[in-house]
Amino acid sequence: MTKLRQPNRDGGAEAMWISDAPATPGSWAAARADHHRSGLWPLLLDSLDRDGQRPWESGELGQPETSAPDDYDAETVLAHLFAVGAPDKGWPGLAPAGALIADPDDEADRAADALLHRQPWLRIGFVPAPRGSDTLAACGWHGPANHTNNTAQLCAVLCSWESRFGARAIGLGFDTLTLSIAAPPRTIEEALVISAEHLAFCPDNIYQGPGAIGPYAKQVLEARVWNFWWD
């Protein structure tokens, strides 16, 4: 295992552990099940150019945020970012909570193994965090820097998605994020409102993808994995 250390607000050290070898099937699920004891949330880690270095071992992880996810209200964050990303549209408000079609942890275990099957080179990282939604800020990740430098605000949104959609953070790359979803939108109306949240959270998903919320909503409909990419 490779151990990375970052300074924290208390002057001590936050640590992130990363496997030296690629993860194996079932390893993410085992680590997730042990989170209540270890306090370490697992993430399947990709890297820029698949070289294993950036950003995990290239000095590109910054200090943990000076603010914390609990300092922010998810809807306030999303409404602000939506106004920036779509100034000609009105913020529709938060999407209602979805109906679970699976246990969120079981769904995350399944999705993690499926992700590893598609990308067998992924390593596994362990981040000290009370929830998966806190890991982005806790490890000093700055993947969305061209969109926002305050990763803790995005973590607040992830926490809300954990509650409303059974979301779990399973994968992280140089500028990518993968979530499993246990309560996906079942109607196009639900998908449209969720797509507005995605536009606020990661506008590149829409503007460098289908180009508009309507076509994007068709991709989100019943999707049990949400992938985000920031340019």
mmCIF file of C-alpha atoms in Angstrom:
data_model
loop_
_atom_site.group_PDB
_atom_site.id
_atom_site.type_symbol
_atom_site.label_atom_id
_atom_site.label_comp_id
_atom_site.label_asym_id
_atom_site.label_seq_id
_atom_site.Cartn_x
_atom_site.Cartn_y
_atom_site.Cartn_z
ATOM 1 C CA MET A 1 0.000 0.000 0.000
ATOM 2 C CA THR A 2 1.108 3.553 -0.725
ATOM 3 C CA LYS A 3 0.404 6.115 1.986
ATOM 4 C CA LEU A 4 -0.103 9.778 1.109
ATOM 5 C CA ARG A 5 -0.262 12.481 3.744
ATOM 6 C CA GLN A 6 -1.902 15.884 3.554
ATOM 7 C CA PRO A 7 -1.849 18.632 6.211
ATOM 8 C CA ASN A 8 -5.221 19.182 7.865
ATOM 9 C CA ARG A 9 -6.889 22.085 9.637
ATOM 10 C CA ASP A 10 -5.701 20.910 13.059
ATOM 11 C CA GLY A 11 -2.064 20.839 12.068
ATOM 12 C CA GLY A 12 -1.934 17.039 12.099
ATOM 13 C CA ALA A 13 -2.162 14.862 9.044
ATOM 14 C CA GLU A 14 -4.906 13.431 6.918
ATOM 15 C CA ALA A 15 -3.861 10.186 5.272
ATOM 16 C CA MET A 16 -4.948 8.450 2.127
ATOM 17 C CA TRP A 17 -3.849 4.914 1.445
ATOM 18 C CA ILE A 18 -3.588 3.558 -2.104
ATOM 19 C CA SER A 19 -2.937 0.001 -3.208
ATOM 20 C CA ASP A 20 0.222 -0.602 -5.194
ATOM 21 C CA ALA A 21 -1.493 -3.148 -7.432
ATOM 22 C CA PRO A 22 -4.874 -3.034 -9.199
ATOM 23 C CA ALA A 23 -7.927 -3.792 -7.113
ATOM 24 C CA THR A 24 -9.461 -7.248 -7.248
ATOM 25 C CA PRO A 25 -13.134 -8.203 -7.574
ATOM 26 C CA GLY A 26 -14.872 -7.957 -4.222
ATOM 27 C CA SER A 27 -12.172 -5.811 -2.617
ATOM 28 C CA TRP A 28 -14.241 -2.640 -2.813
ATOM 29 C CA ALA A 29 -17.265 -4.359 -1.273
ATOM 30 C CA ALA A 30 -15.177 -5.809 1.551
ATOM 31 C CA ALA A 31 -13.668 -2.416 2.345
ATOM 32 C CA ARG A 32 -17.067 -0.724 2.189
ATOM 33 C CA ALA A 33 -18.518 -3.263 4.603
ATOM 34 C CA ASP A 34 -15.618 -2.565 6.985
ATOM 35 C CA HIS A 35 -16.058 1.221 6.837
ATOM 36 C CA HIS A 36 -18.072 1.308 10.073
ATOM 37 C CA ARG A 37 -15.023 -0.111 11.874
ATOM 38 C CA SER A 38 -12.106 1.335 9.919
ATOM 39 C CA GLY A 39 -13.481 4.791 9.171
ATOM 40 C CA LEU A 40 -11.935 4.444 5.696
ATOM 41 C CA TRP A 41 -14.146 4.812 2.632
ATOM 42 C CA PRO A 42 -12.887 2.941 -0.465
ATOM 43 C CA LEU A 43 -12.638 4.456 -3.933
ATOM 44 C CA LEU A 44 -11.582 2.818 -7.181
ATOM 45 C CA LEU A 45 -8.926 5.177 -8.509
ATOM 46 C CA ASP A 46 -8.247 6.020 -12.125
ATOM 47 C CA SER A 47 -5.473 8.343 -13.252
ATOM 48 C CA LEU A 48 -4.680 10.656 -16.119
ATOM 49 C CA ASP A 49 -3.287 8.694 -19.061
ATOM 50 C CA ARG A 50 -3.638 5.515 -16.977
ATOM 51 C CA ASP A 51 -0.085 5.987 -15.691
ATOM 52 C CA GLY A 52 -1.121 5.512 -12.070
ATOM 53 C CA GLN A 53 0.472 8.794 -11.032
ATOM 54 C CA ARG A 54 -1.758 11.803 -11.630
ATOM 55 C CA PRO A 55 -3.135 13.092 -9.357
ATOM 56 C CA TRP A 56 -2.540 10.496 -6.640
ATOM 57 C CA GLU A 57 1.244 10.363 -6.528
ATOM 58 C CA SER A 58 2.244 13.480 -8.465
ATOM 59 C CA GLY A 59 1.749 16.091 -5.748
ATOM 60 C CA GLU A 60 -1.528 17.325 -7.239
ATOM 61 C CA LEU A 61 -3.727 16.613 -4.235
ATOM 62 C CA GLY A 62 -4.211 19.825 -2.326
ATOM 63 C CA GLN A 63 -4.882 20.537 1.297
ATOM 64 C CA PRO A 64 -8.275 19.473 2.607
ATOM 65 C CA GLU A 65 -10.858 22.205 2.337
ATOM 66 C CA THR A 66 -10.829 24.918 4.989
ATOM 67 C CA SER A 67 -14.611 24.518 4.982
ATOM 68 C CA ALA A 68 -16.538 21.301 5.543
ATOM 69 C CA PRO A 69 -19.435 19.715 3.621
ATOM 70 C CA ASP A 70 -21.720 20.199 6.616
ATOM 71 C CA ASP A 71 -21.161 23.967 6.325
ATOM 72 C CA TYR A 72 -23.307 24.064 3.178
ATOM 73 C CA ASP A 73 -26.904 23.517 2.165
ATOM 74 C CA ALA A 74 -27.140 21.372 -0.960
ATOM 75 C CA GLU A 75 -30.003 23.267 -2.576
ATOM 76 C CA THR A 76 -28.334 26.635 -1.984
ATOM 77 C CA VAL A 77 -25.154 25.329 -3.622
ATOM 78 C CA LEU A 78 -27.011 23.854 -6.586
ATOM 79 C CA ALA A 79 -29.193 26.919 -7.128
ATOM 80 C CA HIS A 80 -26.122 29.157 -7.212
ATOM 81 C CA LEU A 81 -24.159 26.919 -9.578
ATOM 82 C CA PHE A 82 -27.215 26.471 -11.807
ATOM 83 C CA ALA A 83 -27.588 30.243 -12.110
ATOM 84 C CA VAL A 84 -23.951 30.453 -13.185
ATOM 85 C CA GLY A 85 -24.159 27.564 -15.646
ATOM 86 C CA ALA A 86 -27.621 28.317 -17.059
ATOM 87 C CA PRO A 87 -28.321 32.031 -16.455
ATOM 88 C CA ASP A 88 -31.181 32.005 -18.973
ATOM 89 C CA LYS A 89 -33.099 29.285 -17.139
ATOM 90 C CA GLY A 90 -34.933 29.226 -13.836
ATOM 91 C CA TRP A 91 -33.765 26.893 -11.072
ATOM 92 C CA PRO A 92 -36.463 24.172 -10.772
ATOM 93 C CA GLY A 93 -35.654 23.269 -7.172
ATOM 94 C CA LEU A 94 -34.422 19.985 -5.767
ATOM 95 C CA ALA A 95 -35.689 16.780 -7.296
ATOM 96 C CA PRO A 96 -37.802 14.714 -4.902
ATOM 97 C CA ALA A 97 -36.293 11.609 -3.348
ATOM 98 C CA GLY A 98 -36.474 8.559 -5.561
ATOM 99 C CA ALA A 99 -37.877 5.140 -4.726
ATOM 100 C CA LEU A 100 -35.209 2.585 -3.885
ATOM 101 C CA ILE A 101 -34.998 -0.362 -6.250
ATOM 102 C CA ALA A 102 -32.096 -1.933 -4.326
ATOM 103 C CA ASP A 103 -30.235 -1.567 -1.063
ATOM 104 C CA PRO A 104 -27.782 1.321 -1.663
ATOM 105 C CA ASP A 105 -24.778 -0.547 -0.296
ATOM 106 C CA ASP A 106 -25.581 -3.719 -2.233
ATOM 107 C CA GLU A 107 -26.032 -1.641 -5.388
ATOM 108 C CA ALA A 108 -22.685 0.051 -4.763
ATOM 109 C CA ASP A 109 -20.947 -3.310 -4.325
ATOM 110 C CA ARG A 110 -22.386 -4.521 -7.637
ATOM 111 C CA ALA A 111 -21.513 -1.296 -9.464
ATOM 112 C CA ALA A 112 -17.954 -1.270 -8.107
ATOM 113 C CA ASP A 113 -17.291 -4.779 -9.404
ATOM 114 C CA ALA A 114 -18.824 -3.837 -12.765
ATOM 115 C CA LEU A 115 -16.586 -0.747 -12.948
ATOM 116 C CA LEU A 116 -13.531 -2.831 -12.114
ATOM 117 C CA HIS A 117 -14.513 -5.364 -14.785
ATOM 118 C CA ARG A 118 -14.541 -2.569 -17.389
ATOM 119 C CA GLN A 119 -11.370 -0.931 -16.071
ATOM 120 C CA PRO A 120 -9.242 -3.670 -14.477
ATOM 121 C CA TRP A 121 -6.269 -1.348 -14.019
ATOM 122 C CA LEU A 122 -8.009 0.656 -11.271
ATOM 123 C CA ARG A 123 -6.331 0.729 -7.884
ATOM 124 C CA ILE A 124 -8.208 1.049 -4.626
ATOM 125 C CA GLY A 125 -7.800 4.000 -2.298
ATOM 126 C CA PHE A 126 -8.909 4.366 1.306
ATOM 127 C CA VAL A 127 -9.947 7.798 2.551
ATOM 128 C CA PRO A 128 -10.634 8.620 6.208
ATOM 129 C CA ALA A 129 -14.145 10.016 6.011
ATOM 130 C CA PRO A 130 -17.437 9.451 7.839
ATOM 131 C CA ARG A 131 -19.317 9.112 4.530
ATOM 132 C CA GLY A 132 -18.432 8.434 0.957
ATOM 133 C CA SER A 133 -19.751 11.871 0.050
ATOM 134 C CA ASP A 134 -17.028 13.513 2.161
ATOM 135 C CA THR A 135 -14.096 11.822 0.444
ATOM 136 C CA LEU A 136 -13.599 14.369 -2.338
ATOM 137 C CA ALA A 137 -12.719 17.122 0.106
ATOM 138 C CA ALA A 138 -11.068 14.837 2.660
ATOM 139 C CA CYS A 139 -8.381 13.641 0.238
ATOM 140 C CA GLY A 140 -7.726 17.083 -1.244
ATOM 141 C CA TRP A 141 -9.016 16.188 -4.712
ATOM 142 C CA HIS A 142 -9.370 19.125 -7.116
ATOM 143 C CA GLY A 143 -10.840 17.468 -10.206
ATOM 144 C CA PRO A 144 -13.604 20.084 -10.691
ATOM 145 C CA ALA A 145 -11.168 23.021 -10.324
ATOM 146 C CA ASN A 146 -12.248 24.579 -13.622
ATOM 147 C CA HIS A 147 -15.834 24.583 -12.350
ATOM 148 C CA THR A 148 -15.394 25.283 -8.631
ATOM 149 C CA ASN A 149 -12.448 25.289 -6.253
ATOM 150 C CA ASN A 150 -14.686 24.556 -3.278
ATOM 151 C CA THR A 151 -14.947 20.794 -3.356
ATOM 152 C CA ALA A 152 -16.683 20.768 0.032
ATOM 153 C CA GLN A 153 -19.728 22.365 -1.621
ATOM 154 C CA LEU A 154 -19.938 19.490 -4.087
ATOM 155 C CA CYS A 155 -19.601 17.064 -1.181
ATOM 156 C CA ALA A 156 -22.700 18.659 0.366
ATOM 157 C CA VAL A 157 -24.558 17.869 -2.853
ATOM 158 C CA LEU A 158 -23.274 14.287 -2.795
ATOM 159 C CA CYS A 159 -24.532 13.913 0.772
ATOM 160 C CA SER A 160 -27.977 15.023 -0.384
ATOM 161 C CA TRP A 161 -27.834 12.517 -3.257
ATOM 162 C CA GLU A 162 -26.920 9.790 -0.779
ATOM 163 C CA SER A 163 -30.162 10.520 1.062
ATOM 164 C CA ARG A 164 -32.434 11.111 -1.936
ATOM 165 C CA PHE A 165 -31.123 8.628 -4.489
ATOM 166 C CA GLY A 166 -29.123 6.047 -2.530
ATOM 167 C CA ALA A 167 -25.952 7.367 -4.173
ATOM 168 C CA ARG A 168 -22.552 5.988 -3.207
ATOM 169 C CA ALA A 169 -19.160 7.264 -4.356
ATOM 170 C CA ILE A 170 -17.352 4.312 -5.892
ATOM 171 C CA GLY A 171 -14.792 5.736 -8.340
ATOM 172 C CA LEU A 172 -12.573 8.793 -8.684
ATOM 173 C CA GLY A 173 -10.162 9.846 -11.410
ATOM 174 C CA PHE A 174 -8.051 12.875 -12.286
ATOM 175 C CA ASP A 175 -11.224 14.811 -13.144
ATOM 176 C CA THR A 176 -13.910 12.128 -13.051
ATOM 177 C CA LEU A 177 -16.365 10.805 -10.482
ATOM 178 C CA THR A 178 -18.500 7.651 -10.544
ATOM 179 C CA LEU A 179 -21.539 7.135 -8.324
ATOM 180 C CA SER A 180 -23.804 4.133 -7.919
ATOM 181 C CA ILE A 181 -27.519 4.978 -7.717
ATOM 182 C CA ALA A 182 -30.087 2.825 -5.931
ATOM 183 C CA ALA A 183 -33.081 5.119 -6.539
ATOM 184 C CA PRO A 184 -32.800 6.260 -10.160
ATOM 185 C CA PRO A 185 -35.430 8.443 -11.858
ATOM 186 C CA ARG A 186 -38.261 6.316 -13.219
ATOM 187 C CA THR A 187 -39.998 8.940 -15.357
ATOM 188 C CA ILE A 188 -38.708 11.534 -17.792
ATOM 189 C CA GLU A 189 -40.188 14.261 -15.578
ATOM 190 C CA GLU A 190 -38.069 13.073 -12.663
ATOM 191 C CA ALA A 191 -35.032 12.760 -14.926
ATOM 192 C CA LEU A 192 -35.407 16.336 -16.157
ATOM 193 C CA VAL A 193 -35.281 17.800 -12.653
ATOM 194 C CA ILE A 194 -32.326 15.607 -11.725
ATOM 195 C CA SER A 195 -30.597 16.683 -14.936
ATOM 196 C CA ALA A 196 -30.848 20.295 -13.778
ATOM 197 C CA GLU A 197 -28.964 19.272 -10.647
ATOM 198 C CA HIS A 198 -26.354 17.544 -12.813
ATOM 199 C CA LEU A 199 -25.948 20.697 -14.888
ATOM 200 C CA ALA A 200 -25.232 22.674 -11.738
ATOM 201 C CA PHE A 201 -22.911 19.993 -10.357
ATOM 202 C CA CYS A 202 -21.005 19.284 -13.584
ATOM 203 C CA PRO A 203 -21.998 21.415 -16.592
ATOM 204 C CA ASP A 204 -19.492 19.629 -18.840
ATOM 205 C CA ASN A 205 -21.717 16.540 -18.682
ATOM 206 C CA ILE A 206 -24.382 18.453 -20.580
ATOM 207 C CA TYR A 207 -22.568 21.106 -22.610
ATOM 208 C CA GLN A 208 -19.794 18.799 -23.801
ATOM 209 C CA GLY A 209 -22.251 15.912 -24.146
ATOM 210 C CA PRO A 210 -25.735 16.100 -25.646
ATOM 211 C CA GLY A 211 -25.763 19.898 -25.314
ATOM 212 C CA ALA A 212 -29.081 20.374 -23.519
ATOM 213 C CA ILE A 213 -30.965 19.077 -20.484
ATOM 214 C CA GLY A 214 -33.697 17.369 -22.534
ATOM 215 C CA PRO A 215 -31.470 14.875 -24.376
ATOM 216 C CA TYR A 216 -29.333 14.416 -21.281
ATOM 217 C CA ALA A 217 -32.392 13.468 -19.206
ATOM 218 C CA LYS A 218 -32.938 10.486 -21.507
ATOM 219 C CA GLN A 219 -29.475 9.253 -20.512
ATOM 220 C CA VAL A 220 -30.209 9.712 -16.814
ATOM 221 C CA LEU A 221 -33.579 7.942 -16.971
ATOM 222 C CA GLU A 222 -33.348 4.717 -14.934
ATOM 223 C CA ALA A 223 -29.528 4.982 -14.882
ATOM 224 C CA ARG A 224 -28.034 3.141 -11.926
ATOM 225 C CA VAL A 225 -24.598 4.730 -12.380
ATOM 226 C CA TRP A 226 -23.920 8.449 -12.697
ATOM 227 C CA ASN A 227 -20.598 9.457 -14.268
ATOM 228 C CA PHE A 228 -19.225 12.998 -14.119
ATOM 229 C CA TRP A 229 -16.357 14.561 -16.005
ATOM 230 C CA TRP A 230 -14.963 18.078 -15.616
ATOM 231 C CA ASP A 231 -12.909 19.547 -18.445
#
